[in-house]
CSV table of C-alpha atoms in Angstrom, one decimal:
chain,number,residue,atom,x,y,z
A,1,MET,CA,-12.6,22.4,15.7
A,2,PRO,CA,-8.8,22.5,15.9
A,3,ALA,CA,-6.8,24.1,13.3
A,4,LEU,CA,-4.8,21.1,12.8
A,5,ILE,CA,-6.0,17.4,13.0
A,6,PHE,CA,-3.3,14.9,14.2
A,7,GLU,CA,-4.0,11.2,13.8
A,8,LYS,CA,-2.0,8.0,13.9
A,9,ARG,CA,-2.8,4.8,12.2
A,10,ASN,CA,-0.7,1.8,11.2
A,11,HIS,CA,2.6,3.4,11.7
A,12,VAL,CA,1.5,6.5,9.7
A,13,ALA,CA,0.8,9.9,11.1
A,14,TYR,CA,-1.9,12.1,9.4
A,15,LEU,CA,-1.8,15.8,9.6
A,16,THR,CA,-4.8,17.7,8.2
A,17,LEU,CA,-4.7,21.5,7.9
A,18,ASN,CA,-8.3,22.2,9.2
A,19,ARG,CA,-9.4,25.6,8.3
A,20,PRO,CA,-11.4,24.9,5.1
A,21,GLU,CA,-13.5,28.0,5.5
A,22,VAL,CA,-10.4,30.2,4.8
A,23,HIS,CA,-8.6,27.8,2.4
A,24,ASN,CA,-6.6,26.3,5.2
A,25,SER,CA,-4.6,29.4,5.6
A,26,LEU,CA,-1.9,29.4,8.2
A,27,ASN,CA,-2.8,31.1,11.5
A,28,PRO,CA,-0.8,31.1,14.9
A,29,GLU,CA,-2.7,28.1,16.2
A,30,MET,CA,-1.9,26.0,13.0
A,31,LEU,CA,1.8,26.9,13.1
A,32,VAL,CA,2.2,26.2,16.8
A,33,SER,CA,0.2,22.9,16.5
A,34,LEU,CA,2.3,21.9,13.4
A,35,ALA,CA,5.5,22.5,15.2
A,36,ALA,CA,4.3,20.4,18.1
A,37,ALA,CA,3.2,17.6,15.7
A,38,TRP,CA,6.5,17.4,14.0
A,39,LYS,CA,8.3,17.0,17.3
A,40,GLU,CA,6.0,14.4,18.4
A,41,ILE,CA,6.4,12.4,15.0
A,42,ASP,CA,10.1,12.7,15.3
A,43,SER,CA,10.2,11.2,18.7
A,44,ASP,CA,7.5,8.5,18.3
A,45,ASP,CA,9.2,5.2,17.2
A,46,ALA,CA,6.0,3.8,16.1
A,47,ILE,CA,5.5,6.4,13.3
A,48,ARG,CA,7.4,5.6,10.2
A,49,ALA,CA,5.8,8.0,7.6
A,50,THR,CA,3.6,11.0,7.6
A,51,ILE,CA,0.9,12.4,5.3
A,52,VAL,CA,0.0,16.0,5.3
A,53,THR,CA,-3.1,17.4,3.5
A,54,GLY,CA,-5.8,20.0,3.7
A,55,ALA,CA,-9.3,19.7,4.8
A,56,GLY,CA,-12.0,20.0,2.1
A,57,LYS,CA,-11.6,19.8,-1.7
A,58,VAL,CA,-10.8,23.4,-2.5
A,59,ALA,CA,-7.4,24.0,-1.0
A,60,PHE,CA,-4.4,22.3,0.5
A,61,SER,CA,-3.4,25.8,1.8
A,62,ALA,CA,-3.6,29.4,0.6
A,63,GLY,CA,-0.6,30.3,2.7
A,64,ALA,CA,-0.4,32.8,5.6
A,65,ASP,CA,-3.6,34.2,7.2
A,66,LEU,CA,-3.2,37.8,6.2
A,67,GLY,CA,-5.7,38.9,8.8
A,68,ARG,CA,-4.3,37.0,11.7
A,69,LEU,CA,-0.8,35.8,11.2
A,70,ILE,CA,1.1,38.6,9.3
A,71,PRO,CA,-0.4,41.5,11.4
A,72,LEU,CA,0.7,39.7,14.5
A,73,LEU,CA,4.3,39.2,13.2
A,74,THR,CA,4.5,42.8,12.1
A,75,GLY,CA,3.2,44.1,15.3
A,76,ALA,CA,0.1,45.6,13.7
A,77,ARG,CA,-2.0,43.3,15.9
A,78,LYS,CA,-1.6,42.6,19.6
A,79,PRO,CA,-1.7,38.9,20.9
A,80,GLU,CA,-5.2,37.9,21.7
A,81,ASP,CA,-5.0,34.2,22.8
A,82,GLU,CA,-2.6,31.6,23.9
A,83,TRP,CA,-1.6,30.7,20.4
A,84,ASP,CA,-0.6,34.2,19.5
A,85,SER,CA,1.4,34.5,22.7
A,86,LYS,CA,3.1,31.1,22.1
A,87,LEU,CA,4.2,32.1,18.6
A,88,LEU,CA,5.5,35.4,19.6
A,89,ALA,CA,7.4,34.0,22.6
A,90,GLU,CA,9.0,31.4,20.3
A,91,ARG,CA,9.4,32.7,16.8
A,92,LYS,CA,11.3,29.6,15.6
A,93,LEU,CA,8.0,27.6,16.0
A,94,GLY,CA,7.0,29.1,12.6
A,95,ASP,CA,10.1,27.6,11.0
A,96,ILE,CA,9.6,24.3,12.5
A,97,ALA,CA,6.1,24.3,11.4
A,98,LEU,CA,7.2,24.6,7.8
A,99,LEU,CA,10.2,22.2,8.4
A,100,ARG,CA,12.6,25.1,7.8
A,101,GLY,CA,15.9,24.4,9.5
A,102,TYR,CA,14.4,21.4,11.3
A,103,ASP,CA,15.7,18.0,10.3
A,104,MET,CA,12.9,15.6,9.9
A,105,ASP,CA,14.5,12.2,8.8
A,106,LYS,CA,11.1,10.4,8.7
A,107,PRO,CA,9.5,10.7,5.2
A,108,VAL,CA,6.7,13.1,4.7
A,109,ILE,CA,4.1,12.9,2.0
A,110,SER,CA,2.0,15.8,0.9
A,111,ALA,CA,-1.5,15.1,-0.5
A,112,VAL,CA,-2.3,18.4,-2.4
A,113,ASN,CA,-5.9,19.0,-2.9
A,114,GLY,CA,-6.7,22.3,-4.7
A,115,PHE,CA,-5.0,25.6,-4.1
A,116,CYS,CA,-1.3,25.3,-2.8
A,117,ILE,CA,-0.3,28.8,-2.7
A,118,ALA,CA,2.5,30.9,-0.8
A,119,GLY,CA,3.2,29.3,2.6
A,120,GLY,CA,1.2,26.1,1.4
A,121,MET,CA,3.6,25.7,-1.5
A,122,GLU,CA,6.5,26.4,0.9
A,123,LEU,CA,5.4,23.7,3.1
A,124,ILE,CA,5.2,20.9,0.4
A,125,GLN,CA,8.7,21.8,-0.7
A,126,ALA,CA,9.8,20.5,2.6
A,127,THR,CA,8.1,17.1,2.0
A,128,ASP,CA,9.7,14.1,0.3
A,129,LEU,CA,6.9,12.7,-1.9
A,130,ARG,CA,4.0,14.7,-3.4
A,131,VAL,CA,0.6,13.7,-4.8
A,132,ALA,CA,-1.6,16.3,-6.4
A,133,SER,CA,-5.3,16.2,-7.3
A,134,GLU,CA,-6.2,17.1,-10.9
A,135,ASN,CA,-7.6,20.4,-9.7
A,136,ALA,CA,-4.5,21.4,-7.7
A,137,SER,CA,-2.5,24.6,-8.6
A,138,PHE,CA,0.7,25.9,-7.2
A,139,GLY,CA,2.1,29.4,-6.8
A,140,LEU,CA,4.2,31.8,-4.9
A,141,GLN,CA,2.3,35.1,-5.2
A,142,GLU,CA,4.2,37.1,-2.5
A,143,VAL,CA,6.0,39.2,-5.1
A,144,LYS,CA,2.7,40.6,-6.3
A,145,TRP,CA,2.2,42.1,-2.8
A,146,ALA,CA,5.8,43.4,-2.6
A,147,ILE,CA,7.0,40.7,-0.3
A,148,ILE,CA,9.0,37.5,-0.7
A,149,PRO,CA,8.4,33.8,-0.1
A,150,ALA,CA,11.1,33.4,2.6
A,151,ALA,CA,9.8,30.3,4.3
A,152,GLY,CA,12.1,28.0,2.3
A,153,SER,CA,11.2,28.7,-1.3
A,154,LEU,CA,14.2,30.9,-2.1
A,155,ALA,CA,16.5,28.1,-1.0
A,156,ARG,CA,14.6,25.1,-2.1
A,157,LEU,CA,12.6,25.7,-5.3
A,158,GLN,CA,15.7,26.2,-7.6
A,159,ARG,CA,17.1,22.9,-6.3
A,160,GLN,CA,13.9,21.0,-6.9
A,161,ILE,CA,13.0,22.2,-10.5
A,162,PRO,CA,14.8,23.8,-13.4
A,163,TYR,CA,16.4,27.1,-12.5
A,164,CYS,CA,14.5,29.2,-15.2
A,165,LYS,CA,11.1,27.7,-14.2
A,166,ALA,CA,11.8,28.3,-10.5
A,167,MET,CA,12.7,32.0,-11.3
A,168,GLU,CA,9.5,32.3,-13.4
A,169,ILE,CA,7.4,31.1,-10.6
A,170,LEU,CA,9.2,33.3,-8.0
A,171,LEU,CA,9.4,36.5,-10.1
A,172,THR,CA,5.9,36.5,-11.8
A,173,GLY,CA,3.9,35.2,-9.0
A,174,ASN,CA,1.8,33.2,-11.6
A,175,ARG,CA,0.4,29.8,-10.7
A,176,ILE,CA,0.9,26.6,-12.5
A,177,ASP,CA,-1.6,23.6,-12.7
A,178,ALA,CA,-1.1,20.1,-11.6
A,179,GLN,CA,0.0,18.8,-14.8
A,180,GLU,CA,2.7,21.5,-15.3
A,181,ALA,CA,3.9,20.8,-11.6
A,182,TRP,CA,4.3,17.1,-12.6
A,183,ARG,CA,6.1,17.9,-15.8
A,184,LEU,CA,8.5,19.9,-13.9
A,185,GLY,CA,9.0,17.2,-11.2
A,186,LEU,CA,7.6,19.2,-8.4
A,187,VAL,CA,5.0,16.4,-7.8
A,188,ASN,CA,5.3,12.6,-8.1
A,189,TYR,CA,1.7,11.9,-9.2
A,190,VAL,CA,-1.4,13.6,-10.4
A,191,VAL,CA,-4.6,11.7,-9.6
A,192,ALA,CA,-8.3,12.2,-9.5
A,193,GLN,CA,-9.5,14.1,-6.5
A,194,GLU,CA,-11.4,11.0,-5.1
A,195,LYS,CA,-8.1,9.0,-5.4
A,196,LEU,CA,-5.8,11.5,-3.8
A,197,VAL,CA,-5.8,10.1,-0.2
A,198,ALA,CA,-5.7,6.5,-1.3
A,199,LYS,CA,-2.5,7.2,-3.5
A,200,ALA,CA,-0.9,8.9,-0.5
A,201,ASP,CA,-1.9,6.1,1.7
A,202,GLU,CA,-0.3,3.6,-0.7
A,203,LEU,CA,3.0,5.3,-0.7
A,204,ALA,CA,3.0,5.7,3.1
A,205,ALA,CA,2.0,2.1,3.6
A,206,THR,CA,4.8,0.9,1.3
A,207,ILE,CA,7.4,3.0,3.1
A,208,ALA,CA,6.1,1.9,6.5
A,209,GLN,CA,6.7,-1.8,5.6
A,210,ASN,CA,10.4,-1.2,4.9
A,211,GLY,CA,13.1,-1.2,7.5
A,212,PRO,CA,12.4,2.0,9.5
A,213,LEU,CA,16.0,2.6,10.4
A,214,ALA,CA,17.0,2.2,6.7
A,215,VAL,CA,14.3,4.6,5.6
A,216,ARG,CA,15.3,7.3,8.2
A,217,LYS,CA,19.0,6.9,7.2
A,218,ILE,CA,18.5,7.1,3.6
A,219,LYS,CA,16.7,10.5,4.1
A,220,GLU,CA,19.4,11.6,6.5
A,221,ALA,CA,22.2,10.7,4.0
A,222,VAL,CA,20.5,12.5,1.1
A,223,ARG,CA,20.0,15.6,3.2
A,224,ARG,CA,23.6,15.6,4.4
A,225,CYS,CA,25.0,14.7,1.0
A,226,SER,CA,23.1,17.5,-0.8
A,227,GLY,CA,25.4,19.9,-2.5
A,228,ARG,CA,28.6,18.4,-1.3
A,229,PRO,CA,31.5,17.2,-3.6
A,230,TYR,CA,31.5,13.5,-4.3
A,231,GLU,CA,34.5,12.8,-2.0
A,232,GLU,CA,32.7,14.3,1.0
A,233,ALA,CA,29.4,12.7,0.0
A,234,PHE,CA,30.8,9.3,-0.2
A,235,LYS,CA,32.3,9.5,3.2
A,236,ILE,CA,28.8,10.5,4.7
A,237,GLU,CA,27.4,7.6,2.7
A,238,ASN,CA,29.9,5.1,4.1
A,239,GLU,CA,29.3,6.4,7.6
A,240,ILE,CA,25.5,5.9,7.3
A,241,ALA,CA,26.0,2.5,5.7
A,242,ARG,CA,28.1,1.2,8.5
A,243,GLU,CA,25.5,2.3,11.1
A,244,VAL,CA,22.7,0.6,9.2
A,245,MET,CA,24.6,-2.6,8.6
A,246,LYS,CA,25.3,-3.1,12.2
A,247,SER,CA,21.5,-2.9,13.0
A,248,GLU,CA,19.3,-5.9,14.0
A,249,ASP,CA,17.0,-4.9,11.1
A,250,ALA,CA,19.9,-5.4,8.6
A,251,LYS,CA,20.1,-9.0,9.9
A,252,GLU,CA,16.4,-9.6,9.9
A,253,GLY,CA,15.7,-8.3,6.4
A,254,PRO,CA,17.9,-10.9,4.5
A,255,ARG,CA,16.8,-13.6,7.0
A,256,SER,CA,13.2,-13.0,6.4
A,257,PHE,CA,13.7,-13.1,2.6
A,258,MET,CA,15.6,-16.4,2.8
A,259,GLU,CA,12.9,-17.9,5.1
A,260,LYS,CA,10.1,-16.5,2.9
A,261,ARG,CA,8.3,-14.7,5.6
A,262,LYS,CA,7.3,-11.1,6.5
A,263,PRO,CA,10.2,-9.2,8.2
A,264,ASN,CA,9.7,-8.2,11.9
A,265,TYR,CA,11.5,-4.9,11.9
A,266,LYS,CA,12.3,-3.1,15.2
A,267,GLY,CA,13.8,0.1,13.9
A,268,LYS,CA,17.2,-0.7,15.5
């Protein structure tokens, strides 16, 4: 079985981390496959939203495969297959896989089932909406092993939840449960395990029905405005608004409303 299952249905891409026997830990094959998937999603106009989840009911992802990935990257293990060789030949594939320094302007929803640890938690911080099952737990435990979560968490976590709680998670390495993650605003919803995928599907379907250009440009604007003074941010907002308002979709949306019919959006 592939380390990553990539499917497309009804304008939605589905990415499933598929190594349940090792808690969906990230090995070279999974990282290379994730990087390729994000690039394909980005270029496929038919895809309007993405759901990423983990196979099984135990874990979303426990992070890096300490037996396969880390030894390869430190040089303690020589490349043994095409995935090892591809990752070593293009180290930035690891960053792309975790959406670090790679601008993905189509919305990404994470459906977190079970453990979401280390690299798994770093990946969900790059997603836009997050649904967690009641048995989910979150943690960045790298500090316990004298290393650091440097795949996005040092930059992202303290921007997404209160500073002191971010520092507690980073410095202690302790896990938090799904309800605490919801209380902190790290996830949008906590649902029963059997309703996890349905809730993610509901969010993705709602987004996919909206104007696809408007959806992408909203995400682009939020990303580009982040951390900027209002004066600069408003200029970016105006730039994005002008582009959207010139689109065919911006004419189709109000017209369909007045004609009391479903809009026919083309994403342009």
